[in-house]
Structures are given as C-alpha cells and as structure tokens.
GROMACS .gro file of C-alpha atoms in nm:
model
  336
    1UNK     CA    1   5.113   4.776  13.263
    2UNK     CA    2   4.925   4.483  13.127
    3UNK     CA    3   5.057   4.339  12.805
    4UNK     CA    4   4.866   4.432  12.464
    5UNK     CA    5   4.603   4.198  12.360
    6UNK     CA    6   4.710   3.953  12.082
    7UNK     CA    7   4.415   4.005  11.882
    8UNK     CA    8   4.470   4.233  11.606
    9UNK     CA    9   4.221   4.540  11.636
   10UNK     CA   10   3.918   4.549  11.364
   11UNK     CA   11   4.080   4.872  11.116
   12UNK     CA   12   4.357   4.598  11.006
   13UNK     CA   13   4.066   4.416  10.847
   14UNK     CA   14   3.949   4.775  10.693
   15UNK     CA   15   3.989   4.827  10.331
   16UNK     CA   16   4.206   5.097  10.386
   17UNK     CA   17   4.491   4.898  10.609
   18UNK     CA   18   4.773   4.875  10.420
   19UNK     CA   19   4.877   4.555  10.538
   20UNK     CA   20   4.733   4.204  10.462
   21UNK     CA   21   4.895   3.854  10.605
   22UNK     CA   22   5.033   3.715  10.915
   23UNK     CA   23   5.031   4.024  11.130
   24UNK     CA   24   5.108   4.055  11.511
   25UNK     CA   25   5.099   4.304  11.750
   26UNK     CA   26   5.458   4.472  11.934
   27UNK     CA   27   5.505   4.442  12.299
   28UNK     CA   28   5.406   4.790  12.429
   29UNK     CA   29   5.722   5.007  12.590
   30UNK     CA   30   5.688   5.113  12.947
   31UNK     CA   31   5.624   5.469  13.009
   32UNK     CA   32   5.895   5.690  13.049
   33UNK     CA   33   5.904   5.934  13.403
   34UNK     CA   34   6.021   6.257  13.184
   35UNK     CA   35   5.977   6.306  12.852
   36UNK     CA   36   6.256   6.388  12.618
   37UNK     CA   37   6.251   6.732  12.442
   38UNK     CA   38   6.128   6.754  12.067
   39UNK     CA   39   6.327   6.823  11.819
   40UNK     CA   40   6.430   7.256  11.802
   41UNK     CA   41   6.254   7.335  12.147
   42UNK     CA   42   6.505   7.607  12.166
   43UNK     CA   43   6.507   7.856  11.883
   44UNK     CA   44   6.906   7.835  11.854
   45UNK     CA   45   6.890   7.482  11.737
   46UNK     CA   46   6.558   7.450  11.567
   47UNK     CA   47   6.577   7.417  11.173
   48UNK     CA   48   6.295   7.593  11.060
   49UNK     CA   49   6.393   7.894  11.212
   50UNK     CA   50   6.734   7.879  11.071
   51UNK     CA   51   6.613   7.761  10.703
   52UNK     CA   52   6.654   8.033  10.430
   53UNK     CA   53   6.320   8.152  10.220
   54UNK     CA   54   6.400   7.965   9.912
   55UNK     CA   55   6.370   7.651  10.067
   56UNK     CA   56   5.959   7.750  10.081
   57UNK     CA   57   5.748   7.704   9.799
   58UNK     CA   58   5.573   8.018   9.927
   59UNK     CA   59   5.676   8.308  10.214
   60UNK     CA   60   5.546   8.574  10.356
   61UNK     CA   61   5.570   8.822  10.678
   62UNK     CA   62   5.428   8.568  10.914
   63UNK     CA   63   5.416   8.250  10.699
   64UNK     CA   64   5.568   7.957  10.508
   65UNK     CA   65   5.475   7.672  10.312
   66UNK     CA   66   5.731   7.387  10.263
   67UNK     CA   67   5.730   7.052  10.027
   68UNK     CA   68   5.940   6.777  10.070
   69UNK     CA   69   6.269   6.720   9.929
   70UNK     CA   70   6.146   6.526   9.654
   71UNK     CA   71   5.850   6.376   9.520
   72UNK     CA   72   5.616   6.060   9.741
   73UNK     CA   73   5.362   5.878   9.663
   74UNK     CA   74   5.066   6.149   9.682
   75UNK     CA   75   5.029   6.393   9.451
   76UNK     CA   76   5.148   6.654   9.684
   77UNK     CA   77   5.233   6.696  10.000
   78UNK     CA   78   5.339   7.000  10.201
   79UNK     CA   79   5.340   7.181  10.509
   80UNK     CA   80   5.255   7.551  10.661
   81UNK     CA   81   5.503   7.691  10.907
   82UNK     CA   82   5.530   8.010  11.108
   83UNK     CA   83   5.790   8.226  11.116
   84UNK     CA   84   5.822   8.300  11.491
   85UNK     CA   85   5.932   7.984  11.685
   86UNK     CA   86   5.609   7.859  11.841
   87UNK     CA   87   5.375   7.556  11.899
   88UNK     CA   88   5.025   7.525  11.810
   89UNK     CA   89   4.902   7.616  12.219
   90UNK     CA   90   5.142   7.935  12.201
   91UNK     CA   91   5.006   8.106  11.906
   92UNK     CA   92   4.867   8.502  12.002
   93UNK     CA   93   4.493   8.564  11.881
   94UNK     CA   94   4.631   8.743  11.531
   95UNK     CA   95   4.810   8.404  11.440
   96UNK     CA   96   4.568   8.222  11.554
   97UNK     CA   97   4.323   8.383  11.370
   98UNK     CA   98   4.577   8.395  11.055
   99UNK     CA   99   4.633   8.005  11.075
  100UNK     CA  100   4.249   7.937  11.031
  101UNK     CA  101   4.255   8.204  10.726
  102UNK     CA  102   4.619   7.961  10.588
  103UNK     CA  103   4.468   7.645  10.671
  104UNK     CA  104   4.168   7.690  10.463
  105UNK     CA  105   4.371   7.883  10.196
  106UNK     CA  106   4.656   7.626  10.159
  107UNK     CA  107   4.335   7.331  10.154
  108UNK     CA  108   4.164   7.551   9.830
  109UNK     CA  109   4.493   7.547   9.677
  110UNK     CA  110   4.570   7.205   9.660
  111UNK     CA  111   4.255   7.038   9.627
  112UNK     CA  112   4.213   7.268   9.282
  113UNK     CA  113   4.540   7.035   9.169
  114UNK     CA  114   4.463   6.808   8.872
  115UNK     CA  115   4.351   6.471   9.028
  116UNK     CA  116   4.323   6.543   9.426
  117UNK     CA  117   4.019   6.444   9.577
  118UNK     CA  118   4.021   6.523   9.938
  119UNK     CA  119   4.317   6.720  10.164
  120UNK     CA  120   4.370   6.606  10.494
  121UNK     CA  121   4.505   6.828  10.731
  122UNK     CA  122   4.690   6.676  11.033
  123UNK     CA  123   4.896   6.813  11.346
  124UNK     CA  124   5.093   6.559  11.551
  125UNK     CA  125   5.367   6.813  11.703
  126UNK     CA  126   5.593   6.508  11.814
  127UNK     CA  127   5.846   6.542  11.623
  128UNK     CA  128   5.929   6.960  11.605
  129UNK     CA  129   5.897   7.183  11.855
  130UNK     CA  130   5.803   7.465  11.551
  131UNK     CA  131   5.429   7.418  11.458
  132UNK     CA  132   5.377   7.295  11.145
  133UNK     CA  133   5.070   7.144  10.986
  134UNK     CA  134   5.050   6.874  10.751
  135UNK     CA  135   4.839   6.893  10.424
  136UNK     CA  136   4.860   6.584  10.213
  137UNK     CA  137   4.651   6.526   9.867
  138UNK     CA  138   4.445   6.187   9.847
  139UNK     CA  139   4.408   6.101   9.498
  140UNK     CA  140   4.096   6.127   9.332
  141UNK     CA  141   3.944   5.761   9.302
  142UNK     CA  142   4.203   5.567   9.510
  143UNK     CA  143   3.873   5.468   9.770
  144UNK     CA  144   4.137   5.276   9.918
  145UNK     CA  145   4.343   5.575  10.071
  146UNK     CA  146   4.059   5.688  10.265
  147UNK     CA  147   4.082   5.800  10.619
  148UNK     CA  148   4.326   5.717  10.892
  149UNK     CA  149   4.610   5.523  10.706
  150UNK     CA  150   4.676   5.750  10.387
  151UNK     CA  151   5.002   5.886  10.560
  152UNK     CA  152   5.129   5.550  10.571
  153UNK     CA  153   5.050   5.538  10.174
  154UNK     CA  154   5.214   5.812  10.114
  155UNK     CA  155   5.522   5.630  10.178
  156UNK     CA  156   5.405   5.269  10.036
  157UNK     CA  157   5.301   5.442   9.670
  158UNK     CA  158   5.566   5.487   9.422
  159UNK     CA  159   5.683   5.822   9.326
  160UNK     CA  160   5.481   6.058   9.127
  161UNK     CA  161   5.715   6.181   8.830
  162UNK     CA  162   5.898   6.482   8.921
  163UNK     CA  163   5.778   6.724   8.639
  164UNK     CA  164   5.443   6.710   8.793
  165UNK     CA  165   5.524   6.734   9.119
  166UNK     CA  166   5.718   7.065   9.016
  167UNK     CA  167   5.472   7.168   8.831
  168UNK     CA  168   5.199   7.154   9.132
  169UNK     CA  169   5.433   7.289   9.365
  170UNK     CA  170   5.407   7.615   9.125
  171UNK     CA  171   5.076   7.597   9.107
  172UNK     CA  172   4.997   7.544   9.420
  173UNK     CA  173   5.243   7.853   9.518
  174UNK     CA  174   5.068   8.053   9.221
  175UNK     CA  175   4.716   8.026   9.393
  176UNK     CA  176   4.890   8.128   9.739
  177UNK     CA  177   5.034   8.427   9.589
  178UNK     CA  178   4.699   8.556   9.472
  179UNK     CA  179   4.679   8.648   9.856
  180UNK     CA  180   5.001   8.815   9.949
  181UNK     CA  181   5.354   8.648   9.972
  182UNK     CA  182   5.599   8.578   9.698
  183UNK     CA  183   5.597   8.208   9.523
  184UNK     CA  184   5.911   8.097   9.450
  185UNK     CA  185   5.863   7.756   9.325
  186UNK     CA  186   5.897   7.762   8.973
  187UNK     CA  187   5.743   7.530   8.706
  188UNK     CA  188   5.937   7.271   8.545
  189UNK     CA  189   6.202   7.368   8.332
  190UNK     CA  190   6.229   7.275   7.954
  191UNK     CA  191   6.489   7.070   7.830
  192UNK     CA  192   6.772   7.275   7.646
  193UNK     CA  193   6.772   7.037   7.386
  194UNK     CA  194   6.401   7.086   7.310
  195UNK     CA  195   6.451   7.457   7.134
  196UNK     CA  196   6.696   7.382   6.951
  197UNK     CA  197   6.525   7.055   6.811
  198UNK     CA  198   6.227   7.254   6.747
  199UNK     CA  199   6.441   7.471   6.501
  200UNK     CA  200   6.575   7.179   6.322
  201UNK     CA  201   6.230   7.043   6.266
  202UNK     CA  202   6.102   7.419   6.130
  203UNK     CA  203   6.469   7.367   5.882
  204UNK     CA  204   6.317   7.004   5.771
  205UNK     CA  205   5.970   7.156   5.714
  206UNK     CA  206   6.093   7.455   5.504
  207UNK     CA  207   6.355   7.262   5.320
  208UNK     CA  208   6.084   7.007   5.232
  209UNK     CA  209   5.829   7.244   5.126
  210UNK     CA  210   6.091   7.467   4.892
  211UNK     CA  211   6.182   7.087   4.718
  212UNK     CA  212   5.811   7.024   4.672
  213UNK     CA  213   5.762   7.407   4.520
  214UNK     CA  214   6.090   7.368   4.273
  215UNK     CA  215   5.936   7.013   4.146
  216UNK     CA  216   5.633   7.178   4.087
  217UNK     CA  217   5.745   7.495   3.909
  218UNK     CA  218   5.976   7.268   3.682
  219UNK     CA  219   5.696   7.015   3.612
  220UNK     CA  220   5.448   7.289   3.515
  221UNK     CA  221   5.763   7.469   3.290
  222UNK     CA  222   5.783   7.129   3.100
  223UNK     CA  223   5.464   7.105   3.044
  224UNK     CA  224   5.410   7.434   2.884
  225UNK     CA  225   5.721   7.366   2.658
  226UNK     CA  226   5.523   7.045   2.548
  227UNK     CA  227   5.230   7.220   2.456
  228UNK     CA  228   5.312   7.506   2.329
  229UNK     CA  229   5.383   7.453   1.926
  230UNK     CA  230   5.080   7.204   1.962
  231UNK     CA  231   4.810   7.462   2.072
  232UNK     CA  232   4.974   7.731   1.808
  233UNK     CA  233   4.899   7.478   1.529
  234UNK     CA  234   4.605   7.449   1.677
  235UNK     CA  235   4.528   7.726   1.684
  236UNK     CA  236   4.659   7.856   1.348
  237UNK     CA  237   4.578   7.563   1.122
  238UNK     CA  238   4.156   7.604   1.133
  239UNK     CA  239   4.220   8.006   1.074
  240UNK     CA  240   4.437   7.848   0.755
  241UNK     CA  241   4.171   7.611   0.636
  242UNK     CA  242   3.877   7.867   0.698
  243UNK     CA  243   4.041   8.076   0.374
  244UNK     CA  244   3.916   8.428   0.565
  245UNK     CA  245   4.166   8.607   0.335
  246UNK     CA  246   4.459   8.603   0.076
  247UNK     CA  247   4.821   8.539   0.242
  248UNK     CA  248   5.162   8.464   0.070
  249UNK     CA  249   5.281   8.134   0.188
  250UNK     CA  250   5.543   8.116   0.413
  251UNK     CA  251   5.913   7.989   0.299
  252UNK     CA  252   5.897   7.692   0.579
  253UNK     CA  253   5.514   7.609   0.462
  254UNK     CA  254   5.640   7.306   0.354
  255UNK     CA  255   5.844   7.166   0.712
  256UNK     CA  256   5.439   7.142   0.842
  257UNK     CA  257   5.241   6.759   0.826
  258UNK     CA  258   5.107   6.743   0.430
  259UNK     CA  259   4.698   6.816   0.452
  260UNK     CA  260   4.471   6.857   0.128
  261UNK     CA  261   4.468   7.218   0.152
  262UNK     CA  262   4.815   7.231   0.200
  263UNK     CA  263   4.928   7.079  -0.116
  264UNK     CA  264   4.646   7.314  -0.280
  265UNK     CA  265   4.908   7.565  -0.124
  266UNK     CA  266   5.219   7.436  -0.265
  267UNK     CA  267   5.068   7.415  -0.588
  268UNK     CA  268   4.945   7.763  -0.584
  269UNK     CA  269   5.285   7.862  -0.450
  270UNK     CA  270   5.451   7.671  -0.727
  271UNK     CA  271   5.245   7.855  -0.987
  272UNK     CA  272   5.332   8.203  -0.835
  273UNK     CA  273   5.713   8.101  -0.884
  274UNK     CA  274   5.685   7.982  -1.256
  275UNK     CA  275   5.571   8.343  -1.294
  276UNK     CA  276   5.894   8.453  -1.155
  277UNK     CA  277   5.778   8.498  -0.786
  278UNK     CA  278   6.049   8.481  -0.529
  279UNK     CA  279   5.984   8.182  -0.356
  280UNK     CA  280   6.207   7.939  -0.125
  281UNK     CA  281   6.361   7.627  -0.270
  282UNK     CA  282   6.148   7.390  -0.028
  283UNK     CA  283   5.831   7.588  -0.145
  284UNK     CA  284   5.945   7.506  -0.563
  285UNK     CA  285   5.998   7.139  -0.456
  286UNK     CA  286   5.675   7.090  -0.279
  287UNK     CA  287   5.484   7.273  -0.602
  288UNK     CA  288   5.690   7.032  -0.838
  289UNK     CA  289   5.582   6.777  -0.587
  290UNK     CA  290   5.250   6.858  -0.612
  291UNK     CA  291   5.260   6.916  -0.941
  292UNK     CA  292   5.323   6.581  -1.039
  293UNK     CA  293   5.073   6.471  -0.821
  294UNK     CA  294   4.809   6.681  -0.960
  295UNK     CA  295   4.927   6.579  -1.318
  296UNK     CA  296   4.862   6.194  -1.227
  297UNK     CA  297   4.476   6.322  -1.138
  298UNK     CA  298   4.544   6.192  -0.795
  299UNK     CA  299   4.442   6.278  -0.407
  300UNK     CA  300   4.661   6.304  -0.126
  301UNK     CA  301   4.594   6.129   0.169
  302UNK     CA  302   4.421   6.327   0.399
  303UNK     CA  303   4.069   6.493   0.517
  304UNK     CA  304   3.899   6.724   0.313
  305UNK     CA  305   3.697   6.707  -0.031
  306UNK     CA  306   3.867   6.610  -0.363
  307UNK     CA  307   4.037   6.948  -0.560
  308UNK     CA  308   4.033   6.830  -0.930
  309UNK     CA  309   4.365   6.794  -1.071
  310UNK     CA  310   4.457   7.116  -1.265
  311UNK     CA  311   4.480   7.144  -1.628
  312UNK     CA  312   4.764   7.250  -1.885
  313UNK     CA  313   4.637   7.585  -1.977
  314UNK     CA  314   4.374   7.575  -1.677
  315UNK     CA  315   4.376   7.887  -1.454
  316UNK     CA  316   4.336   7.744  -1.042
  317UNK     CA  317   4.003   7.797  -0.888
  318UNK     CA  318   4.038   8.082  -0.618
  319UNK     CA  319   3.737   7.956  -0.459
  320UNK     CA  320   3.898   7.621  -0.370
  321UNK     CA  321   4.264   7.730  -0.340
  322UNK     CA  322   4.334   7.775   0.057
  323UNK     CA  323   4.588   8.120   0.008
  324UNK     CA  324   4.400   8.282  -0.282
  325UNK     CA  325   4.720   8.301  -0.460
  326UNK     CA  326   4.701   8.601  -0.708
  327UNK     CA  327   4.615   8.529  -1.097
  328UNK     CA  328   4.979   8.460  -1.324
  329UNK     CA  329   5.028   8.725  -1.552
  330UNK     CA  330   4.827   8.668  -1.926
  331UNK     CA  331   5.071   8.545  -2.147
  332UNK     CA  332   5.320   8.348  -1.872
  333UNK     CA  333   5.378   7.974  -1.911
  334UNK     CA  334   5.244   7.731  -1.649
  335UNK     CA  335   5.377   7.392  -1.570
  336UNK     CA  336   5.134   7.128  -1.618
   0.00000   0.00000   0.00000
C-alpha cells in the first residue's frame, strides 16, 4: 500500500473546512484481513434494543426517534431507530417502505424549527449494528456549515442553551405525533420561583394602586372641606344683596366680613330692638356700632352706593334697607 500523498486535498482550502494552518496528512493504517464486529451485532448486547421508551423523544409500534444526551452545537440533532434489531440492507418491504414515509416526516419536522435552514440526513452504519439515521439541523445563514463537514461543526460550535434545545425536542416530537406515536419530550419547565414571584409583583401592583386611590380620596375630601363655607357665601351673599324679600336677621349676622348692606342690616336690626324686638347681644352691638357710625354721617368701607346717614326722628328707607325690616311702632323712641 503506497503511502498517502503529502499534499493536502483541495476541500481543506473550501470555505467550509473547519481547519485553517499548518495541516498534514496521517500515515494511512494497513488493511485489516477480518473485520471486527460493530457495536450490538447480536440483539442480546445491542443498546438500542435494550433502551426503555422514555429515553425517545418520540415512539411508536415500529419506530423511534432519539436526541442526544445534551445539547451540541446545531440546533438539533437526532436520530430515527427501529424497533426490531436490523441494518439498513435487512429491512422487509413494509419498513422499508415506512423508513422513506419517517425519513421525510422526521426532515418536515425539523426543518419547520425556528432558525434551521437545511437537514441533512446521513447513514454511516459503522459504529451500530441497529440502523439508525442521522438528521442534523444546519443553521439558517451559517453559509459556512454547508455540505460535507457540518458533522464535524456540530462538535466545534458551542452549545445551544438548553431551554431551546428542550423546547425543539418538544416540538419537534409534537409535529411527529400529529402522525401516530406518543411524544414524550416535554417543553421546558418553568422555574418554581417564577409563580410565586409573579404573585408578589400582582401584591406590589395592588398595594400601590390602593395607596394611590386613598391619597386621592383624602385629597379630594380636603378639598371639599376648603370650599365648602366659601361657595355657601357665595352663594348666599348675592341672594342677600338682591333684597328679593323681607327676612329677620340672623343672631350670628354680625360674625360675617362688614359690607355696606350689611351695616344697613345691623342698623335696621338695631332699630327693631329699641322697639323691644328680641334680638342677640352681638346683633345690639353691631346696631350701636352702626349707629354711631351713621350718626357721624359717615360710609363704611366697602362696595356699594352711599345710604345717607339716618336722622333723629327719620323713619329708614325700605327701599334701600337690605332685610326690609318692619316699620317701629308710632309713638316708640329711636336712637339717633
């Protein structure tokens, strides 16, 4: 057996080789006379046939699909078994038939995964005795993986995260099951930390949104307390001023803010309890008050047009007088 060239062949200058540098190539083993046997060429010792079904992704009567132990570099890569302990050359004409029908099944599957490209689909048969097929998931855009060398990347690539790779094992055992069979990879579980963090947060939000709603409702409360005594005097002082009919004045007349028209009241009031009216003693001092104010011919401060100051002897003039306080009696003396 001649030795192999020293040249290295044109495909490690191919984009897709793997390897770049100082490269050589190994001395090339003498054949062998006798071949030794594959791994499980007797069904007693071969490990697919002794392998339980929920170490499959996916089972049925006559079929299995497998994944590795954990995740590679390609976004998935699996392999379809039979259940009856034979190679590739000793399948009957059902099987046969029933492997094209898997192949093209198991190719749909994966290449519908988020991110796969292209699925190749290899036999070798060196290793195991069992046929089994190999189906591994080039990703989408890596030009570089193309072709020949892309098992070799599977094992140069890093690790895909092992929540996806769950996750497209149950997918990809989803889509079989469509079919037939029973899928027993399951999706990714949740973390048991996450529920129980999501019922914390939904505490925080409620908590935060009763605070908000008690600031609120005690904000608007204050304000209507504010208000309140201001829009009744608002609302009561123009119906005073606009005289629209004859009312005693009130005993605590004289706690409101002094206006023209209101010492016009206290006068008037005053007058009413000369004439022995029963009046309150802040209502007498206000008229004395007034009195004496009237008696100097003065004006309060205040809006409203001058009210001449009255008379000794003088009745009031009800057309001017804000309460229309009723005439004194004839006869009945009246402070000046």
């Amino acid at each position: 057996m001649p030795d192999t060239h020293t040249s290295l062949p044109d495909f490690t200058r191919w984009p897709s080789f793997p390897f770049e540098g100082d490269l050589r190539v190994k001395r090339l083993d003498d054949p062998v006379e006798k071949e030794p046997p594959r791994k499980g060429e007797d069904s007693v010792d071969c490990s697919a046939c002794h392998a339980p079904d929920d170490a499959y992704i996916w089972v049925s009567e006559r079929w299995r699909v497998r994944a590795m132990d954990r995740p590679t570099g390609l976004p998935m890569v699996l392999i379809l078994e039979s259940r009856s302990h034979l190679d590739l050359g000793d399948l009957p004409n059902l099987l046969a038939a029933e492997l094209g029908v898997m192949t093209v099944r198991l190719e749909r599957a994966i290449r519908s995964l988020d991110g796969v490209a292209r699925v190749h689909v290899n036999r070798w048969g060196d290793g195991s005795a069992h046929l089994h097929m190999w189906f591994l998931a080039r990703p989408h855009g890596r030009l570089q993986l193309r072709g020949t060398f892309l098992s070799l990347w599977d094992d140069i690539l890093p690790p895909i995260p092992e929540p996806q790779w769950r996750e497209n094992l149950a997918l990809v055992a989803a889509w079989l099951a469509e079919f037939g069979g029973k899928p027993l990879a399951a999706p990714p579980r949740i973390e048991w930390h996450a529920p129980s963090t999501l019922a914390e947060a939904a505490d925080r939000e409620a908590s935060s949104a009763r605070r908000h709603l008690d600031a609120a409702t005690a904000e608007s409360t204050a304000e209507a307390t504010v208000t309140g005594p201001v829009v009744e005097l608002a609302n009561v002082e123009p119906a005073a001023q606009a005289d629209t009919g004859p009312s005693e004045p009130s005993a605590g007349s004289s706690d409101r803010p002094t206006t023209t028209n209101t010492s016009d009241r206290s006068a008037g009031a005053g007058s009413a309890a000369g004439s022995g009216s029963a009046v309150g003693s802040g209502t007498e001092s206000g008229s004395a008050a007034e009195s004496a104010s009237a008696g100097s011919g003065g004006r309060t401060a205040g809006a409203g047009p001058a009210i001449p100051a009255a008379r000794s002897g003088d009745k009031p003039d009800a057309a001017v007088d804000a309460e229309r306080a009723p005439e004194p009696a004839a006869g009945t003396a009246r402070s000046a």
